[in-house]
CSV table of C-alpha atoms and ligand atoms in Angstrom, one decimal:
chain,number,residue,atom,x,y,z
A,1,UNK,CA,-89.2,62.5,-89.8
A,2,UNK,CA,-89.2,63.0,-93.4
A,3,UNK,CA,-88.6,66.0,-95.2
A,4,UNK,CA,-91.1,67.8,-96.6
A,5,UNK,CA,-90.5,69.1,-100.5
A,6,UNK,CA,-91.5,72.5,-101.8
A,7,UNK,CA,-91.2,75.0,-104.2
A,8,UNK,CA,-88.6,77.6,-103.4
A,9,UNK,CA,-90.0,80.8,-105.2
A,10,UNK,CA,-89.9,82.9,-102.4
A,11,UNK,CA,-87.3,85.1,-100.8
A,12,UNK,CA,-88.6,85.0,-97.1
A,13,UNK,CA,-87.5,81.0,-97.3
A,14,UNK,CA,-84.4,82.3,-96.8
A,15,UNK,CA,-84.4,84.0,-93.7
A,16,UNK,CA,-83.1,82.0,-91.4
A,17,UNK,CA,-82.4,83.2,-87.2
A,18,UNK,CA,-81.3,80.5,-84.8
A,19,UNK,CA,-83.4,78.0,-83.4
A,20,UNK,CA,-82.7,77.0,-79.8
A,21,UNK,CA,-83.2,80.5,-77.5
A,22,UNK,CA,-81.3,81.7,-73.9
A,23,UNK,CA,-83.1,83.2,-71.1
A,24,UNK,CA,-81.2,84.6,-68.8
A,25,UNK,CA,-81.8,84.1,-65.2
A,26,UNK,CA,-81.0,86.8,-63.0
A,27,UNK,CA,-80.8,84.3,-59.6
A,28,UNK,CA,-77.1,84.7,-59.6
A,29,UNK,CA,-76.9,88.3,-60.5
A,30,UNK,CA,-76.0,90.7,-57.9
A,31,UNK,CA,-79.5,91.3,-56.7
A,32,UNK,CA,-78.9,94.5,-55.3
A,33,UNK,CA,-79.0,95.2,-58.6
A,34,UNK,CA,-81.4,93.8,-60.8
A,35,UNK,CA,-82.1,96.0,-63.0
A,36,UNK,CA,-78.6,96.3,-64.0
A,37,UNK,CA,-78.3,93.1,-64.4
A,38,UNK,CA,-81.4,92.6,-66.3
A,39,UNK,CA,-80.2,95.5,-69.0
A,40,UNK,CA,-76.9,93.8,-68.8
A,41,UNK,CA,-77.8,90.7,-70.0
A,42,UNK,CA,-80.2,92.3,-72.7
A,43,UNK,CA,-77.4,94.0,-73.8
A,44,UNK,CA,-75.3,90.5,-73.9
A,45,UNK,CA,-78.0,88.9,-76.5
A,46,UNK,CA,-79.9,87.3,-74.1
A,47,UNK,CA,-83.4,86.2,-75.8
A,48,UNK,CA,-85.4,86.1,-72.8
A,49,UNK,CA,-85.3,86.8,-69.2
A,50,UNK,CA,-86.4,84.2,-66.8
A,51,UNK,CA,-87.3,85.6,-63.2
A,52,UNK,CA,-86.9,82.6,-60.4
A,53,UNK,CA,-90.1,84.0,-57.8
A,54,UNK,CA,-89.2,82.0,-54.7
A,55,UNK,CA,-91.7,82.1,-51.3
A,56,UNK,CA,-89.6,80.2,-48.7
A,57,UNK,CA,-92.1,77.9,-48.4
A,58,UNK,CA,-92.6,75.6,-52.1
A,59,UNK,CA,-88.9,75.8,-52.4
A,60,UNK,CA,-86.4,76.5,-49.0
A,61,UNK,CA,-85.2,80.3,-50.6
A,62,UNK,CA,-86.6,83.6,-50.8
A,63,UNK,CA,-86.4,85.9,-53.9
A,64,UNK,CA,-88.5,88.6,-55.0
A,65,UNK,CA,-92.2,89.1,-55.8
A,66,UNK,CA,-94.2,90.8,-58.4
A,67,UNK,CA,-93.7,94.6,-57.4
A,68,UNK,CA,-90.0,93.6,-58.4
A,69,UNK,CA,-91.1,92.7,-61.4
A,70,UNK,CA,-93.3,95.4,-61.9
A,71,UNK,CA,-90.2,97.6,-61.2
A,72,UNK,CA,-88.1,95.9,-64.2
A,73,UNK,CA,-90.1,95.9,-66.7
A,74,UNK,CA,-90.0,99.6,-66.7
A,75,UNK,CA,-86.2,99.4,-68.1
A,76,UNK,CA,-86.5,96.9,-70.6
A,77,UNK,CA,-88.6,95.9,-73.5
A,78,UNK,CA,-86.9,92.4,-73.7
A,79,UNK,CA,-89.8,89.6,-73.1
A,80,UNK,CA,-90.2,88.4,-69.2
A,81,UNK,CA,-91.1,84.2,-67.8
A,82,UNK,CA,-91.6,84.1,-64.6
A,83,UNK,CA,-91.0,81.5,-62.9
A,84,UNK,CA,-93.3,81.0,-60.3
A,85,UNK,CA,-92.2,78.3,-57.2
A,86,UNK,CA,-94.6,79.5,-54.7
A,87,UNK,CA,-97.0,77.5,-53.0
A,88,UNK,CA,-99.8,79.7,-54.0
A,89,UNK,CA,-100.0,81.5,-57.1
A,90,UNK,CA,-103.4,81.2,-57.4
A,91,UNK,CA,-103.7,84.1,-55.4
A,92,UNK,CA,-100.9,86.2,-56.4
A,93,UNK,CA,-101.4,85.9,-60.1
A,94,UNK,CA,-102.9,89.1,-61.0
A,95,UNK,CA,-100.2,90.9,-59.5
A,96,UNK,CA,-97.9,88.9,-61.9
A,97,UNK,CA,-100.1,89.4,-65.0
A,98,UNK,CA,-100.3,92.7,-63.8
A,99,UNK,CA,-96.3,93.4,-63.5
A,100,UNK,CA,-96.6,92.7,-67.1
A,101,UNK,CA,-94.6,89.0,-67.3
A,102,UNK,CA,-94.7,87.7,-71.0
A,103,UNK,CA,-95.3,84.2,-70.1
A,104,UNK,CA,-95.9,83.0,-66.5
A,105,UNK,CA,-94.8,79.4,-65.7
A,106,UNK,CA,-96.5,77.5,-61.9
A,107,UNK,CA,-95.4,74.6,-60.8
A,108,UNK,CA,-97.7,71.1,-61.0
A,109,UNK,CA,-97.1,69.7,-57.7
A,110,UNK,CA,-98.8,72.8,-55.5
A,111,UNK,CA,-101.7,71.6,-53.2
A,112,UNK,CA,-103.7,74.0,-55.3
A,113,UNK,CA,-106.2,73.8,-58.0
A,114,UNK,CA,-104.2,74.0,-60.8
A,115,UNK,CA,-106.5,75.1,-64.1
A,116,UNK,CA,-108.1,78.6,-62.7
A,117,UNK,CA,-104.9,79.8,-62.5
A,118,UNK,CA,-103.8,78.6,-66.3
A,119,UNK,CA,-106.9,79.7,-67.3
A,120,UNK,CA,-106.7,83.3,-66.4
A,121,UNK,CA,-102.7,83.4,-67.7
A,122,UNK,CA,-103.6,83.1,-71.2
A,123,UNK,CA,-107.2,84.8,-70.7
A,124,UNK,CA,-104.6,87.5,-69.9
A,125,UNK,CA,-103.1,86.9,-73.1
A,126,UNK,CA,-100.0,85.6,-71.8
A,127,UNK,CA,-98.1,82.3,-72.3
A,128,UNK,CA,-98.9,79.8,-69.2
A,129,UNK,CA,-96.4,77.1,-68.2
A,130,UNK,CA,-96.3,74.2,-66.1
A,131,UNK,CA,-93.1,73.0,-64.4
A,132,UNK,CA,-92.2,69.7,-63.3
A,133,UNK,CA,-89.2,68.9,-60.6
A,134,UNK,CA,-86.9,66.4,-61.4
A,135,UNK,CA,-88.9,63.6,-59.4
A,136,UNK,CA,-92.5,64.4,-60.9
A,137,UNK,CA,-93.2,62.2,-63.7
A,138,UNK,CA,-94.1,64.3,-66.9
A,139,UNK,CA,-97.8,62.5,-67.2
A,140,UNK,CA,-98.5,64.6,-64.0
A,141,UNK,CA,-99.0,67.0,-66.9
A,142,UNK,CA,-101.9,64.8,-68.4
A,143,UNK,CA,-104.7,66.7,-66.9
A,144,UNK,CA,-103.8,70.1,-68.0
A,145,UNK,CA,-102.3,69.4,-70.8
A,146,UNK,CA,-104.6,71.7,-73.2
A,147,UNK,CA,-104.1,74.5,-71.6
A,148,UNK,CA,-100.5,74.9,-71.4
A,149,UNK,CA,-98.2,76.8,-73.9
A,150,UNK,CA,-94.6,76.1,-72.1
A,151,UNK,CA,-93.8,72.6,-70.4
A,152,UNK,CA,-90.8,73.9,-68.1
A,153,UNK,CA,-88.4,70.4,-67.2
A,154,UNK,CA,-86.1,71.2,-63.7
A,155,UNK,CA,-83.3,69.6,-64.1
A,156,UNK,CA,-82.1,70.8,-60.7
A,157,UNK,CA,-83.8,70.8,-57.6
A,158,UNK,CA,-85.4,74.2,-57.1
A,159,UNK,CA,-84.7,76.6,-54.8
A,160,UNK,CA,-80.8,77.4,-56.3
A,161,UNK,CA,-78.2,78.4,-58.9
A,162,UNK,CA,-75.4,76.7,-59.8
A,163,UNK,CA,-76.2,73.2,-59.2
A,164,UNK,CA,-74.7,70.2,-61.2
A,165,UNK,CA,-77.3,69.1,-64.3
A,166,UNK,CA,-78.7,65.9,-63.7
A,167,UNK,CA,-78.3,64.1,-67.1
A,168,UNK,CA,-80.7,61.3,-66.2
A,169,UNK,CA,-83.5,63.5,-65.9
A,170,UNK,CA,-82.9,65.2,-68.8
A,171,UNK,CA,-82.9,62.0,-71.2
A,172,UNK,CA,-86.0,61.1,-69.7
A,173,UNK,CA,-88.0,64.0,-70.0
A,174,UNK,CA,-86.7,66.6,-72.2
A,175,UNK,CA,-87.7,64.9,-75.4
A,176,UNK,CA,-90.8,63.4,-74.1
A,177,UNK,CA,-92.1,67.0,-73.1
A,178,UNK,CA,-93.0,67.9,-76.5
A,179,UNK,CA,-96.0,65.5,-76.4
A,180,UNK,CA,-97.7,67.4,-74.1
A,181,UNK,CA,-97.8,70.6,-76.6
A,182,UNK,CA,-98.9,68.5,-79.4
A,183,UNK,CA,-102.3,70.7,-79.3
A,184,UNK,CA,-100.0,73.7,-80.2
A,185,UNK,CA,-99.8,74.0,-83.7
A,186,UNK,CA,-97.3,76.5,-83.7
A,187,UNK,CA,-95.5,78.2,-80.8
A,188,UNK,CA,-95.3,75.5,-77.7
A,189,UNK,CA,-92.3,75.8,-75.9
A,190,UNK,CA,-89.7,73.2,-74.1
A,191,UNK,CA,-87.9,74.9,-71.6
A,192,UNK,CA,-85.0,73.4,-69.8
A,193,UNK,CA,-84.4,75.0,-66.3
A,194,UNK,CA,-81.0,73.8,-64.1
A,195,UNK,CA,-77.7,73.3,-64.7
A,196,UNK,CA,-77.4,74.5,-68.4
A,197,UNK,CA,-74.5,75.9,-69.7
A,198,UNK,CA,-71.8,75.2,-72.2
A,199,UNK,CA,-71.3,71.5,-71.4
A,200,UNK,CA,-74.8,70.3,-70.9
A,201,UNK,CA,-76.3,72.8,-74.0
A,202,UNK,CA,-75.5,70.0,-76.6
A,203,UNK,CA,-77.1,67.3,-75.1
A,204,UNK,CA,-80.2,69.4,-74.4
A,205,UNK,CA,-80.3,71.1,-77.4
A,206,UNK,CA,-80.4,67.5,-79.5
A,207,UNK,CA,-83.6,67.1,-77.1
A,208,UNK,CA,-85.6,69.2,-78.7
A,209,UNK,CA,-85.4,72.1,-76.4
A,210,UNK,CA,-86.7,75.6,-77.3
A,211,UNK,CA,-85.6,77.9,-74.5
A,212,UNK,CA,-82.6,76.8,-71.9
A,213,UNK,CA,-82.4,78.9,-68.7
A,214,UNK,CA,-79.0,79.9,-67.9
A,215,UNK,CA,-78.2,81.0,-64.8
A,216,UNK,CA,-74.8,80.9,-62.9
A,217,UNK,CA,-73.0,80.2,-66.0
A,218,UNK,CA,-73.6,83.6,-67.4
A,219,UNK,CA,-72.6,85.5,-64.4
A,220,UNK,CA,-69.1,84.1,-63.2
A,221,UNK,CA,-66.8,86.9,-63.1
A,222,UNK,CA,-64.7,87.6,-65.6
A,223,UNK,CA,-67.0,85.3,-67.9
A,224,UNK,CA,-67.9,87.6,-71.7
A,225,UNK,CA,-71.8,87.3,-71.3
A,226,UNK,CA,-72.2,87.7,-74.9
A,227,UNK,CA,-69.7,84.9,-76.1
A,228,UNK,CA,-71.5,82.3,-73.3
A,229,UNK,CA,-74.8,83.0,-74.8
A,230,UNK,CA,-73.5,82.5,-78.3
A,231,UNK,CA,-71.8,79.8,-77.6
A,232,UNK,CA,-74.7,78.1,-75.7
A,233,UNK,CA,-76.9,78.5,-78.1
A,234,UNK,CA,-74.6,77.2,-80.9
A,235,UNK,CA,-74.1,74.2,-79.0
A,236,UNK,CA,-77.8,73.8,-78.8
A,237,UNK,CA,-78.4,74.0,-82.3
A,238,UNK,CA,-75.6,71.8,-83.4
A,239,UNK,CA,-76.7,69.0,-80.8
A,240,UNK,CA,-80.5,69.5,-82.4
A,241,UNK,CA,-78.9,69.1,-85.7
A,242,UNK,CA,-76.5,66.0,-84.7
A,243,UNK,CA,-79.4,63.9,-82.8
A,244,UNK,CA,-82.6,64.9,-83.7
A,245,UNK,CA,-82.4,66.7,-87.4
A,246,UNK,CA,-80.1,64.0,-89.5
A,247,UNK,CA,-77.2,67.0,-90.1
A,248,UNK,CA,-79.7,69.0,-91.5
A,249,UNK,CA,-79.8,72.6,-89.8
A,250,UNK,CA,-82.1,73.1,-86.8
A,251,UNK,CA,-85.6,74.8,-88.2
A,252,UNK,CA,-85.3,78.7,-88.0
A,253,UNK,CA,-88.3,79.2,-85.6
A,254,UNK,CA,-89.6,82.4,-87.8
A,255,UNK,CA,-88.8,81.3,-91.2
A,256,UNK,CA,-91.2,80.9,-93.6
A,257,UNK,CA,-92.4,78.4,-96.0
A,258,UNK,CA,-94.9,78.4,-98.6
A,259,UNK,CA,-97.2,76.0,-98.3
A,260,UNK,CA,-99.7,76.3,-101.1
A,261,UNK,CA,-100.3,78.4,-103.9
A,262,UNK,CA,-104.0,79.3,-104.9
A,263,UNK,CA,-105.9,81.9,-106.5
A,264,UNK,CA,-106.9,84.6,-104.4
A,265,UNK,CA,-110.4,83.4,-103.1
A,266,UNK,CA,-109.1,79.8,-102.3
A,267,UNK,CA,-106.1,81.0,-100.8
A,268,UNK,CA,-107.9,83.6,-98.7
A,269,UNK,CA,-110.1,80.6,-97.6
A,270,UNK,CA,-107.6,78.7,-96.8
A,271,UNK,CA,-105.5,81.4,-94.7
A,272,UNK,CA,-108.8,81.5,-92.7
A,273,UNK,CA,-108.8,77.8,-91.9
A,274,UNK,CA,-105.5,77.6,-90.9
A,275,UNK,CA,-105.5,80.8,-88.7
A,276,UNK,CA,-108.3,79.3,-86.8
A,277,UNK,CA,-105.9,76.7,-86.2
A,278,UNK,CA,-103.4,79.0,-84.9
A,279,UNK,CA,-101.1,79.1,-87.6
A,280,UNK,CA,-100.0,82.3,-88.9
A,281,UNK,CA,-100.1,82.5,-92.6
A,282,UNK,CA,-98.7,85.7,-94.7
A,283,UNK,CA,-100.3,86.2,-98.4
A,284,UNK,CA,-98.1,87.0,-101.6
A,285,UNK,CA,-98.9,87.1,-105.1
A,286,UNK,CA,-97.0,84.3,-106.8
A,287,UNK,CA,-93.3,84.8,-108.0
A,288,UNK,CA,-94.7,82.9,-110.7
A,289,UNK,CA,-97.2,84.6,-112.5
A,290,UNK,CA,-96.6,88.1,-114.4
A,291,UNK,CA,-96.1,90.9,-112.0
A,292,UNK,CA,-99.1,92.8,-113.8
A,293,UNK,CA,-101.2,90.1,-113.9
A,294,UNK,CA,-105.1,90.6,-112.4
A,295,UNK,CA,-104.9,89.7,-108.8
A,296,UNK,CA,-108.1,87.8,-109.1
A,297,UNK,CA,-106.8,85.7,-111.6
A,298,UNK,CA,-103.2,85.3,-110.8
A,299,UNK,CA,-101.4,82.9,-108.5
A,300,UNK,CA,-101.0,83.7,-104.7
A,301,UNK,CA,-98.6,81.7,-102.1
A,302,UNK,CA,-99.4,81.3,-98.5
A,303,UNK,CA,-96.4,81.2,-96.3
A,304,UNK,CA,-96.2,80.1,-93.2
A,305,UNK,CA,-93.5,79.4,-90.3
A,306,UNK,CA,-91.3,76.2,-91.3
A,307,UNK,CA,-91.9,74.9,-87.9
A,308,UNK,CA,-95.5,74.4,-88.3
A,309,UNK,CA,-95.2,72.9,-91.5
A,310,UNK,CA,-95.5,69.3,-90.7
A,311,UNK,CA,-98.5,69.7,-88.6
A,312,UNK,CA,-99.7,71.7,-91.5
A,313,UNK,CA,-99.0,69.0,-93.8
A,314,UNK,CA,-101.0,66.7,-91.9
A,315,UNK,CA,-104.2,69.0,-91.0
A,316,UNK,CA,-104.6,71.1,-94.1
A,317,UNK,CA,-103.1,69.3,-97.3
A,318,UNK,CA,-106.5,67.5,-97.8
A,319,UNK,CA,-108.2,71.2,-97.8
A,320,UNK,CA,-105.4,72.4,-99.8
A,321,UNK,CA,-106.4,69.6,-102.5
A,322,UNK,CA,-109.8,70.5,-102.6
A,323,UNK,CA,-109.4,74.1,-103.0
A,324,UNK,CA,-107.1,73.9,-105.7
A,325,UNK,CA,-109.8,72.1,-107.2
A,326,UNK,CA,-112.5,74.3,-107.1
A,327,UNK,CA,-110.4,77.0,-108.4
A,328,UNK,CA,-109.7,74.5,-111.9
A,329,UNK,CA,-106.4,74.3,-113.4
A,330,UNK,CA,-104.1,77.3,-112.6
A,331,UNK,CA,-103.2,79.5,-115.6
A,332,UNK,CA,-107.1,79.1,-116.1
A,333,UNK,CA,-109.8,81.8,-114.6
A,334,UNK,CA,-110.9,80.9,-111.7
A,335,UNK,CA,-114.7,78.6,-111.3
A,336,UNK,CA,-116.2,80.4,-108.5
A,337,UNK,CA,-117.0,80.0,-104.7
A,338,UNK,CA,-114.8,77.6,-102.4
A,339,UNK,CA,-116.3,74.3,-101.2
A,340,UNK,CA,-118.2,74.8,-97.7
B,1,DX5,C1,-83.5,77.2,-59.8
B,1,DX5,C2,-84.0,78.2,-60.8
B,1,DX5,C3,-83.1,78.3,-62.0
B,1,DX5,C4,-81.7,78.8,-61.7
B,1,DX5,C5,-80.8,78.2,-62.7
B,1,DX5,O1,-84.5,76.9,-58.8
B,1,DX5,O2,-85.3,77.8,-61.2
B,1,DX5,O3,-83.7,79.2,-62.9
B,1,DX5,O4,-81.5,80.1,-61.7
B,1,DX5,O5,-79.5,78.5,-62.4
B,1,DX5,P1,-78.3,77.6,-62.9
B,1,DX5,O6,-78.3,77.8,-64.4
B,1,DX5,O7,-77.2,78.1,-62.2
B,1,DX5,O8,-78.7,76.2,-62.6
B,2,ZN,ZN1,-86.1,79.0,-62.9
């Protein structure tokens, strides 16, 4: 992909956080005591925690349900995905919205319909996933594929921790996954779900991956949580970097990057557009103009996060154009109303 030049005037370019994220999954905890373990890993860095709801039927293991869940998220503030591999979430997913999961994830080969459910995840205001086993082919996706924040790759069979990583799988999908949020303009996720830990987080991180799961690796006794998560998520971002980024560092997901700079009408109209898209877009006067300058007159920048930029680039710099020339020249006073 090539790189994208822009003026560096402001100082939010420079905050930078890592890109590739850890949840933590609590299947290998000592579930007598999950919230424990749940605050324990918070504690540890963990970004996320990823809760593995099993039904003994959909997958052959039984975990725990959404009054569990309910129960945790009393004690922590740190952002919940379930993990739903039930047979029938469709009937249960109130309860799950209700115990106040982040982002719910349901599996695509159920003998259910597959959309209500979606639907009412993000009517709920959540993020809604769809997970794939290792044998499902990803264009099993296809049909739901608008309405899907999170495409969740196994690359285990479900139903258990600690199982070897199949590499295989992982080649083929992980990379390929991010077509399937290519109506997200900003905030789709990749997760990786199986087998992860700190030899297998390189190869997934130069997939592409946004969240890996970690499971058994984080909780093998003696094992310093907060070092493995590091690490893991090091390794991630240096295999994004190695494969995927040409040694350039992985994208800080919540950096931002300006992306125009208008006067304040244009660049207000603008912000709209873009919004509606589902970008975020923060406003600042211009670096460049005199601090007491007239804000109508003066320059303002529109930032947005560096990892929408590109499909920024591609939906908005026509608009961009066109406002900047309904506004005339910069340094000049502006000519009036924006183009319809
Ligand atoms: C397996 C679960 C995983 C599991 C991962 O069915 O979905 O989330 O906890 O554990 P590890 O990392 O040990 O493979
Ligand atoms: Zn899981």
């Amino acid at each position: 992909m090539a790189r994208i030049s822009r003026p560096t005037t402001n100082r939010l370019d420079q905050v930078s956080t890592a890109r590739a994220r850890v949840a933590a999954s609590v299947l290998d905890a000592d579930l007598g005591n999950l919230a424990n373990a749940v605050k324990r890993a918070e504690r540890e860095g963990t970004d996320r925690i990823h809760l593995d709801v099993m039904d003994g039927h959909f997958v052959p293991n039984l975990t725990f349900g959404a009054k569990t869940i309910k129960a945790l998220r009393r004690r922590t503030r740190i952002p919940f995905d379930a993990h739903l591999m039930i047979a029938n979430p469709g009937k249960y997913i109130d309860e799950y919205l209700d115990a106040g999961c982040d982002s719910v994830t349901i599996h695509v080969e159920i003998d259910e319909p597959i959309e209500p459910t979606l639907r009412e995840i993000r009517a709920a205001g959540r993020a809604a996933g769809l997970c794939v086993k290792p044998k499902t082919p990803l264009s099993a996706l296809e049909p739901y594929q608008r309405l899907i924040d999170i495409v969740m790759v196994m690359t285990v069979e479900p139903g258990f921790g600690g199982q070897s990583f199949m590499t295989d799988v992982a080649r083929a999908k992980l990379l390929a996954a991010r077509k399937y949020l290519a109506h997200k303009l900003h905030g789709g996720e990749v997760h990786v779900d199986g087998g992860v830990n700190r030899d297998t987080a390189e190869l997934v991180g130069g997939q592409g991956v946004d969240i890996l799961v970690v499971g058994s690796a984080l909780w093998l006794k003696g094992r310093d949580m907060a070092r493995e998560i590091r690490l893991i998520r090091a390794l991630a971002d240096e295999g994004y970097q190695y494969q995927l980024n040409g040694g350039v560092p992985p994208i800080p997901r919540d950096r931002m990057v300006t992306f125009g700079t208008l006067r304040r009408m244009q660049a207000r109209q603008l912000r709209e557009e873009v919004e509606a898209a589902g970008i975020p877009v923060l406003l600042f006067r211009s670096v460049e103009d005199p601090a007491d300058m007239d804000d109508e007159t003066r320059r303002w920048d529109l930032l947005i996060p560096a990892s929408a930029e590109g499909a920024a680039m591609e939906r908005f710099a026509g608009r961009r154009g066109e406002l900047e020339q309904a506004a005339g020249p910069l340094g000049e006073p502006s000519a009036g109303q924006p183009p319809a």
